[in-house]
Coordinates of N, CA and C in Angstrom, one line a residue:
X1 N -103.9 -30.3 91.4 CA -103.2 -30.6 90.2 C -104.2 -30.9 89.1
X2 N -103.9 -30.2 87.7 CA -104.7 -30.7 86.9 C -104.2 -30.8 85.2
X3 N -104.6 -31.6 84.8 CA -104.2 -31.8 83.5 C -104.6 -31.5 82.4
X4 N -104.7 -31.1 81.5 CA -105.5 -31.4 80.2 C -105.0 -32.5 78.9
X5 N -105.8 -33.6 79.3 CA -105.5 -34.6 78.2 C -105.4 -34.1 76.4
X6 N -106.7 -33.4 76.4 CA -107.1 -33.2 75.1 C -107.3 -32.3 75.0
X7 N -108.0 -31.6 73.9 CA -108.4 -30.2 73.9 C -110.0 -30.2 74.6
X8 N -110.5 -31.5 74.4 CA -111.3 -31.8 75.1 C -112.0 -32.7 76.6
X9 N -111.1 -33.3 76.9 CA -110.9 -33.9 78.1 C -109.5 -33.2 79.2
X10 N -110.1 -33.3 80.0 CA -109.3 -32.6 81.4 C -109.3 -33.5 82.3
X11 N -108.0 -34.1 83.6 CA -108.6 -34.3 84.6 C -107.8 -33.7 85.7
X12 N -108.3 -34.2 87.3 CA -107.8 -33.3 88.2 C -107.8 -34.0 89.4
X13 N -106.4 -33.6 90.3 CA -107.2 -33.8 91.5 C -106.4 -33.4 92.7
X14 N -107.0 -33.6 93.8 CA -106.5 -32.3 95.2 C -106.5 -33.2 95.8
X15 N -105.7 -32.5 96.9 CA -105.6 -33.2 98.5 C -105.8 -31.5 99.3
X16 N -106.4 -32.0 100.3 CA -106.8 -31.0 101.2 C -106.7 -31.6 102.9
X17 N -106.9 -30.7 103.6 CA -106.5 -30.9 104.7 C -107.5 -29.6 105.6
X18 N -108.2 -30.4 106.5 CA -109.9 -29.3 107.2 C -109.5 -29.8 108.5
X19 N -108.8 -28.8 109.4 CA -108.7 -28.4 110.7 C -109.5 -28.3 111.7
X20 N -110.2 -29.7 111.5 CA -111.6 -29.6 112.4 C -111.2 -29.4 113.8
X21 N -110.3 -30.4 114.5 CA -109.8 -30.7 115.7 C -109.6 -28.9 116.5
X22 N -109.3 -28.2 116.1 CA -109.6 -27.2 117.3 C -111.4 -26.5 116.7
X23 N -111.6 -26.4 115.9 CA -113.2 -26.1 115.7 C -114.3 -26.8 116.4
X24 N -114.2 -27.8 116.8 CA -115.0 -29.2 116.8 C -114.9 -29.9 118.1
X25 N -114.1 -29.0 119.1 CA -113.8 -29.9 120.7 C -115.4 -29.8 120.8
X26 N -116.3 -28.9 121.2 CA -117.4 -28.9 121.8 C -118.3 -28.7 121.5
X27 N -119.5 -29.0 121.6 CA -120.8 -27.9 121.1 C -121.4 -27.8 122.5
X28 N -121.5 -26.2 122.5 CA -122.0 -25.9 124.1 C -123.3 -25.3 123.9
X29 N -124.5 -25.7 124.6 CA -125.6 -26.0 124.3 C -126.4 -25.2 125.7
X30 N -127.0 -23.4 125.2 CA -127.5 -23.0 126.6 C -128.7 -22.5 126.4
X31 N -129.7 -22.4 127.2 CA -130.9 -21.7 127.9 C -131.0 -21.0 128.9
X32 N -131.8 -19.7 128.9 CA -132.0 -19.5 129.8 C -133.5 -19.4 130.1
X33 N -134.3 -19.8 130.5 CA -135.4 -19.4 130.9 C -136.2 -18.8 131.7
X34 N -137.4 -18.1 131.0 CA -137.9 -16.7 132.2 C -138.0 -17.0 133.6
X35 N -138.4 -18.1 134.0 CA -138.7 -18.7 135.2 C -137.8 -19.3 135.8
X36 N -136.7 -19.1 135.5 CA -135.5 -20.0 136.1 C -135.3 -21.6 135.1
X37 N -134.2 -22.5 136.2 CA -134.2 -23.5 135.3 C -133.1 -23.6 134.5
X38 N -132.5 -22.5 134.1 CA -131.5 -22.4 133.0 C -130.6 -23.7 132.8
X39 N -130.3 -23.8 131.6 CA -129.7 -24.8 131.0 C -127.8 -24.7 130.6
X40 N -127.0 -25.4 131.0 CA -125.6 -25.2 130.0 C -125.2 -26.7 129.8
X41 N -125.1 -27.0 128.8 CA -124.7 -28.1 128.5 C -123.5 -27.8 127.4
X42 N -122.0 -29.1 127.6 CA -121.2 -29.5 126.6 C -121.2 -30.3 126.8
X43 N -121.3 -30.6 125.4 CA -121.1 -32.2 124.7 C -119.7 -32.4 123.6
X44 N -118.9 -32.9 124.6 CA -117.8 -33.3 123.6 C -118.3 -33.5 122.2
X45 N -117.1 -33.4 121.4 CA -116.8 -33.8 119.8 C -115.7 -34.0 119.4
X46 N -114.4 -33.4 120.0 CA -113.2 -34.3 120.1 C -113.0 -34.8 118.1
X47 N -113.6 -33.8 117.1 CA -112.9 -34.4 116.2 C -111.3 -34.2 116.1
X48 N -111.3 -34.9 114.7 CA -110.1 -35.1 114.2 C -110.0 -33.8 113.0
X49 N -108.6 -34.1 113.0 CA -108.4 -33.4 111.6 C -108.7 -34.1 110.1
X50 N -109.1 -33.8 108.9 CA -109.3 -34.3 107.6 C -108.4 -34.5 107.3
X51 N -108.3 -35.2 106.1 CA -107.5 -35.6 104.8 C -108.7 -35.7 103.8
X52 N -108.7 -35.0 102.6 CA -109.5 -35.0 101.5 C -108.9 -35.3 100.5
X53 N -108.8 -36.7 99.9 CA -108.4 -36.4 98.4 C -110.0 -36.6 97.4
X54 N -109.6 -35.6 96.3 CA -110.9 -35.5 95.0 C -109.9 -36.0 94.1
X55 N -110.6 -36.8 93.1 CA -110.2 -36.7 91.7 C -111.5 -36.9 90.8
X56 N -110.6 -35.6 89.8 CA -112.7 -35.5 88.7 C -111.9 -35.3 87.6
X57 N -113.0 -35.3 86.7 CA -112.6 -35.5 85.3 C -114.3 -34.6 84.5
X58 N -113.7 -33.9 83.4 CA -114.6 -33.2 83.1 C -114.0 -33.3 81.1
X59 N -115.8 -33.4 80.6 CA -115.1 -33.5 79.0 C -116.3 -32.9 78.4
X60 N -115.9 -32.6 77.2 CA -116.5 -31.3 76.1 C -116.9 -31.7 75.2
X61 N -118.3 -32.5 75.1 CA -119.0 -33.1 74.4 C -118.8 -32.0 73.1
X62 N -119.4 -30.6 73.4 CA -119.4 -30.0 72.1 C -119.1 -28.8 72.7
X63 N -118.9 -27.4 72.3 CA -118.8 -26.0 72.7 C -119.4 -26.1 73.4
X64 N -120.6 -26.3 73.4 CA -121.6 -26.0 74.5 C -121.9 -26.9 75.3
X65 N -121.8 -28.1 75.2 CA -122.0 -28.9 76.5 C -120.9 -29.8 77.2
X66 N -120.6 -30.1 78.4 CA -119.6 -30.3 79.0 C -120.0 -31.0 80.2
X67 N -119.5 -32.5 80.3 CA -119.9 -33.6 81.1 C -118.7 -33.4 82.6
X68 N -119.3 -33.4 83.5 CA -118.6 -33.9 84.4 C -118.7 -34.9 85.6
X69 N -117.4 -35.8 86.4 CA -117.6 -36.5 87.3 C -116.7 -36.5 87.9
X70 N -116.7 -37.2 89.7 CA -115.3 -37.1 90.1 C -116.3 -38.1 91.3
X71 N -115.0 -38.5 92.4 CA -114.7 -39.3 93.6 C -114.3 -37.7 94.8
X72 N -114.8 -38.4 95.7 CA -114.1 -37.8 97.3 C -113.7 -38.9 98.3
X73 N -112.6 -38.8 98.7 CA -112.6 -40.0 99.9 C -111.8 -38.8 101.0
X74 N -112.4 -39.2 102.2 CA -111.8 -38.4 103.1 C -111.4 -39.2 104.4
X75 N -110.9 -39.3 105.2 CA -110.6 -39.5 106.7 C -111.7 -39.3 107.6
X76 N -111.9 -40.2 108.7 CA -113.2 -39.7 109.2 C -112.6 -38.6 110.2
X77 N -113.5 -37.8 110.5 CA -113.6 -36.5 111.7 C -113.6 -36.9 112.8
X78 N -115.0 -37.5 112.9 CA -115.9 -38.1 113.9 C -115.3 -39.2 115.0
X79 N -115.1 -39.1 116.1 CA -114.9 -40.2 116.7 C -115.9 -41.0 117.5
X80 N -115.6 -42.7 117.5 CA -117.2 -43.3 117.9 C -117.6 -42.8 119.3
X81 N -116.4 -42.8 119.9 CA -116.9 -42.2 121.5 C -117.4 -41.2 122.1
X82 N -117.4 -40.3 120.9 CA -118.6 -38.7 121.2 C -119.7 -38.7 120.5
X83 N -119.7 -39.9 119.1 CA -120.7 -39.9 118.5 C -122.0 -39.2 119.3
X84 N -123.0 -38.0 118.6 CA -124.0 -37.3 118.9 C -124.9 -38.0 117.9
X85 N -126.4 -38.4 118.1 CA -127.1 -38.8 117.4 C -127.4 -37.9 116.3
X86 N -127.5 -36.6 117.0 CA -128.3 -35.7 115.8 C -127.1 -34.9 115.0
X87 N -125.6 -35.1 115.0 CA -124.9 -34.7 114.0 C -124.3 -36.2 113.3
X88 N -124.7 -37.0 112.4 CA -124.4 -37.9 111.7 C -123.6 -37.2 110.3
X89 N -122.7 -36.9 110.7 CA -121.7 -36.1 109.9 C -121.0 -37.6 109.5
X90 N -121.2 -38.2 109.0 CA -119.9 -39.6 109.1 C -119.9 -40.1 107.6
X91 N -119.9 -39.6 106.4 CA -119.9 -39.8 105.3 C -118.5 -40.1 104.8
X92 N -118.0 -40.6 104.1 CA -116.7 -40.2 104.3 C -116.2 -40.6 102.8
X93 N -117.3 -41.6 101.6 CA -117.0 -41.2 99.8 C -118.4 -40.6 99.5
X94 N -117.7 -39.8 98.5 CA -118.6 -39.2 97.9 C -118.6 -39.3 96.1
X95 N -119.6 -39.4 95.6 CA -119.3 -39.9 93.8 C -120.6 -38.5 93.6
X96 N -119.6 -37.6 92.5 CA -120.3 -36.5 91.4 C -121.0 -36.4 90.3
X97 N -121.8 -35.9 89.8 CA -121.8 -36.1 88.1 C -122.4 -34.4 88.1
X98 N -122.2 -34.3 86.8 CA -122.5 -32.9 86.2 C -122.5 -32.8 84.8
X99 N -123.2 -31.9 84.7 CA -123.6 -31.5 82.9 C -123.6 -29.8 82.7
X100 N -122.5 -29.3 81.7 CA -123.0 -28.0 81.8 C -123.7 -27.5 80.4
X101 N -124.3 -26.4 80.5 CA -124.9 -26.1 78.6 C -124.4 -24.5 78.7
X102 N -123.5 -24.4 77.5 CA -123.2 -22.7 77.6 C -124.0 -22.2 76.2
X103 N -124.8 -21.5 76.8 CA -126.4 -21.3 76.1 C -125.6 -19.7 75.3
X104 N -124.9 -19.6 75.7 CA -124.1 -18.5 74.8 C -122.6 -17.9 75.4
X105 N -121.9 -17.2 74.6 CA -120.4 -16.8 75.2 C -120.8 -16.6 77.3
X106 N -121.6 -16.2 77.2 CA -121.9 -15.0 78.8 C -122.6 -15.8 79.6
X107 N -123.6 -16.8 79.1 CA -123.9 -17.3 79.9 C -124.2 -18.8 80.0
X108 N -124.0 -19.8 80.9 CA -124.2 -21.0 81.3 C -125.2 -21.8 82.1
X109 N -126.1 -22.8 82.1 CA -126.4 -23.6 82.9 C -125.9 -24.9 83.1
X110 N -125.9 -25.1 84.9 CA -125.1 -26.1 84.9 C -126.3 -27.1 85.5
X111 N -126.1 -28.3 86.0 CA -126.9 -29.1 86.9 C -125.8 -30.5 87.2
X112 N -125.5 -30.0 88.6 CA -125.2 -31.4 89.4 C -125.6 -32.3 90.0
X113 N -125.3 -33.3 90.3 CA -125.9 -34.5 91.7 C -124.4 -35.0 92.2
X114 N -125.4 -35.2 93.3 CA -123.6 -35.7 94.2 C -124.8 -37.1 95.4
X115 N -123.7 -37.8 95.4 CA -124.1 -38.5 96.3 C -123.2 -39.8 97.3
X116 N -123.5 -39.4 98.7 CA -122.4 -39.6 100.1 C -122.7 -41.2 100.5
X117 N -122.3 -42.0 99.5 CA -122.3 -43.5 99.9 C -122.4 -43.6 102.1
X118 N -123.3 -44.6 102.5 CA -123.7 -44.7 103.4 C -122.7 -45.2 104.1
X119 N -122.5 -44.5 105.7 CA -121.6 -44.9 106.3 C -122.4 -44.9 107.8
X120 N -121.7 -45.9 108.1 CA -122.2 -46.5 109.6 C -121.0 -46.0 111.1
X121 N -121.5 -45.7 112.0 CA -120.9 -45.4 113.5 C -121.3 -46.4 114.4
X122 N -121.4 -46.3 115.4 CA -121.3 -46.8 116.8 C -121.1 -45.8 118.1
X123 N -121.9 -46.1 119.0 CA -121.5 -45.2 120.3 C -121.9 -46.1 121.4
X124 N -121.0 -46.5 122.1 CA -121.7 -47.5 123.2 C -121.7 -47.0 124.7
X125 N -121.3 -46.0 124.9 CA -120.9 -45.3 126.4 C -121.3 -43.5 126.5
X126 N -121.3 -43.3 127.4 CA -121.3 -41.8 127.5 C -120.1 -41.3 127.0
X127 N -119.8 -39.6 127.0 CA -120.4 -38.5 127.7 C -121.8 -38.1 126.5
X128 N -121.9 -39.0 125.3 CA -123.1 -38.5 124.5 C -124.2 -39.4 124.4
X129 N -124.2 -40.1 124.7 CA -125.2 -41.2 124.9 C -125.6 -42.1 126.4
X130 N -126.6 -42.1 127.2 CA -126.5 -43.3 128.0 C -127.1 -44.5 127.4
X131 N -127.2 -44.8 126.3 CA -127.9 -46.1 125.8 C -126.7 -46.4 124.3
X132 N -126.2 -47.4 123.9 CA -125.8 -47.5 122.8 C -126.5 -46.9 121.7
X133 N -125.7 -46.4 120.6 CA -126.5 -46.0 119.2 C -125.8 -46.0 118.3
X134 N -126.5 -46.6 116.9 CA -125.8 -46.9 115.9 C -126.8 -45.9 114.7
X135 N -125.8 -44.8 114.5 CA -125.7 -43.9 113.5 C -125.5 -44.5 112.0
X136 N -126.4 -44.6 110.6 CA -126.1 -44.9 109.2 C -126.5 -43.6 108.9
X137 N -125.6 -43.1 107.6 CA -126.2 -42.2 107.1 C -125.2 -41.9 105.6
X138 N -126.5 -41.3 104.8 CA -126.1 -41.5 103.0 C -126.9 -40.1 103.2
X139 N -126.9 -39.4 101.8 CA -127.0 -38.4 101.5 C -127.1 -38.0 99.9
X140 N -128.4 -37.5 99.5 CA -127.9 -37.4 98.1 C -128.5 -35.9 97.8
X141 N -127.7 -35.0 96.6 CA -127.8 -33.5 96.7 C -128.1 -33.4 95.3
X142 N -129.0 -32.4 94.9 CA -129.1 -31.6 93.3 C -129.3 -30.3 93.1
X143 N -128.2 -29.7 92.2 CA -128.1 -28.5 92.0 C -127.9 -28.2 90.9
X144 N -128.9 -27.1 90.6 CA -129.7 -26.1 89.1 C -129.1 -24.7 89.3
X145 N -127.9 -24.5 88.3 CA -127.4 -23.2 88.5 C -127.4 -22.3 86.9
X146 N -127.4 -21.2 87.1 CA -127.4 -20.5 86.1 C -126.4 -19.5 86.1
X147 N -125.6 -19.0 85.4 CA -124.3 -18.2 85.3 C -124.7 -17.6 84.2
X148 N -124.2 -16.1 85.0 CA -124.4 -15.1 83.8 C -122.8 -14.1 83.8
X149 N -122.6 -14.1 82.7 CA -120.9 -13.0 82.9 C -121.4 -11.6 82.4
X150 N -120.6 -10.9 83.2 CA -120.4 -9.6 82.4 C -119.9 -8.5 82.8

């Protein structure tokens, strides 16, 4: 859903829904090696399904330049009892910003940042761990794009 306040301010926002739970039962993990030895390993993952809601907001400083921001909060995936050390997927807000410059009718530069406020897990038992582990993890991203039409 999205609105237009002004001729210059806009805002917006979605719900979504990411069908992890049949993608995401397993990660199966094989080798084979020249000498024997061969390897098969599954390690549960047992996610869940998502809930994603975004709401952003984007405004038009001038023709050519154009501010943007927005929120993500989602549902976690992850459950603690499969927690995998090496997939710390467990983010679960996220806060945007953006700036765009339309350097003429055709073409644009944009530049974002995004960043995945730190979120904490727990795993205290097998089938992915034999020792307890406590998973934190934050995330921050920047992106330089250029758009050309024609």
């Amino acid at each position: 859903v999205s609105h237009r306040l002004t001729d210059k301010w806009a805002v917006a926002a979605d719900v979504s829904r990411v069908f992890w739970k049949n993608v995401m039962k397993d990660i199966k993990v094989g080798f084979e090696a020249d000498g024997g030895g061969n390897l098969n390993v599954q390690l549960p993952q047992d996610y869940r399904d998502q809930t994603i809601l975004a709401l952003g907001t984007s405004y038009a400083l001038t023709p050519e330049w154009t501010l943007r921001g927005g929120l993500r909060f989602a549902s976690q995936a992850l459950r603690k009892e499969t927690l995998f050390a090496v997939i710390p997927a467990i983010p679960t807000r996220h806060l945007s910003l953006g700036v765009s410059y339309a350097a003429s009718p055709t073409s644009r530069i944009d530049l974002a940042y995004s960043h995945a406020f730190r979120a904490s897990m727990s795993n205290a038992s097998l089938p992915n761990t034999a020792d307890p582990i406590r998973v934190s993890h934050s995330q921050d991203n920047a992106t330089l794009n250029y758009t050309f039409l024609f």
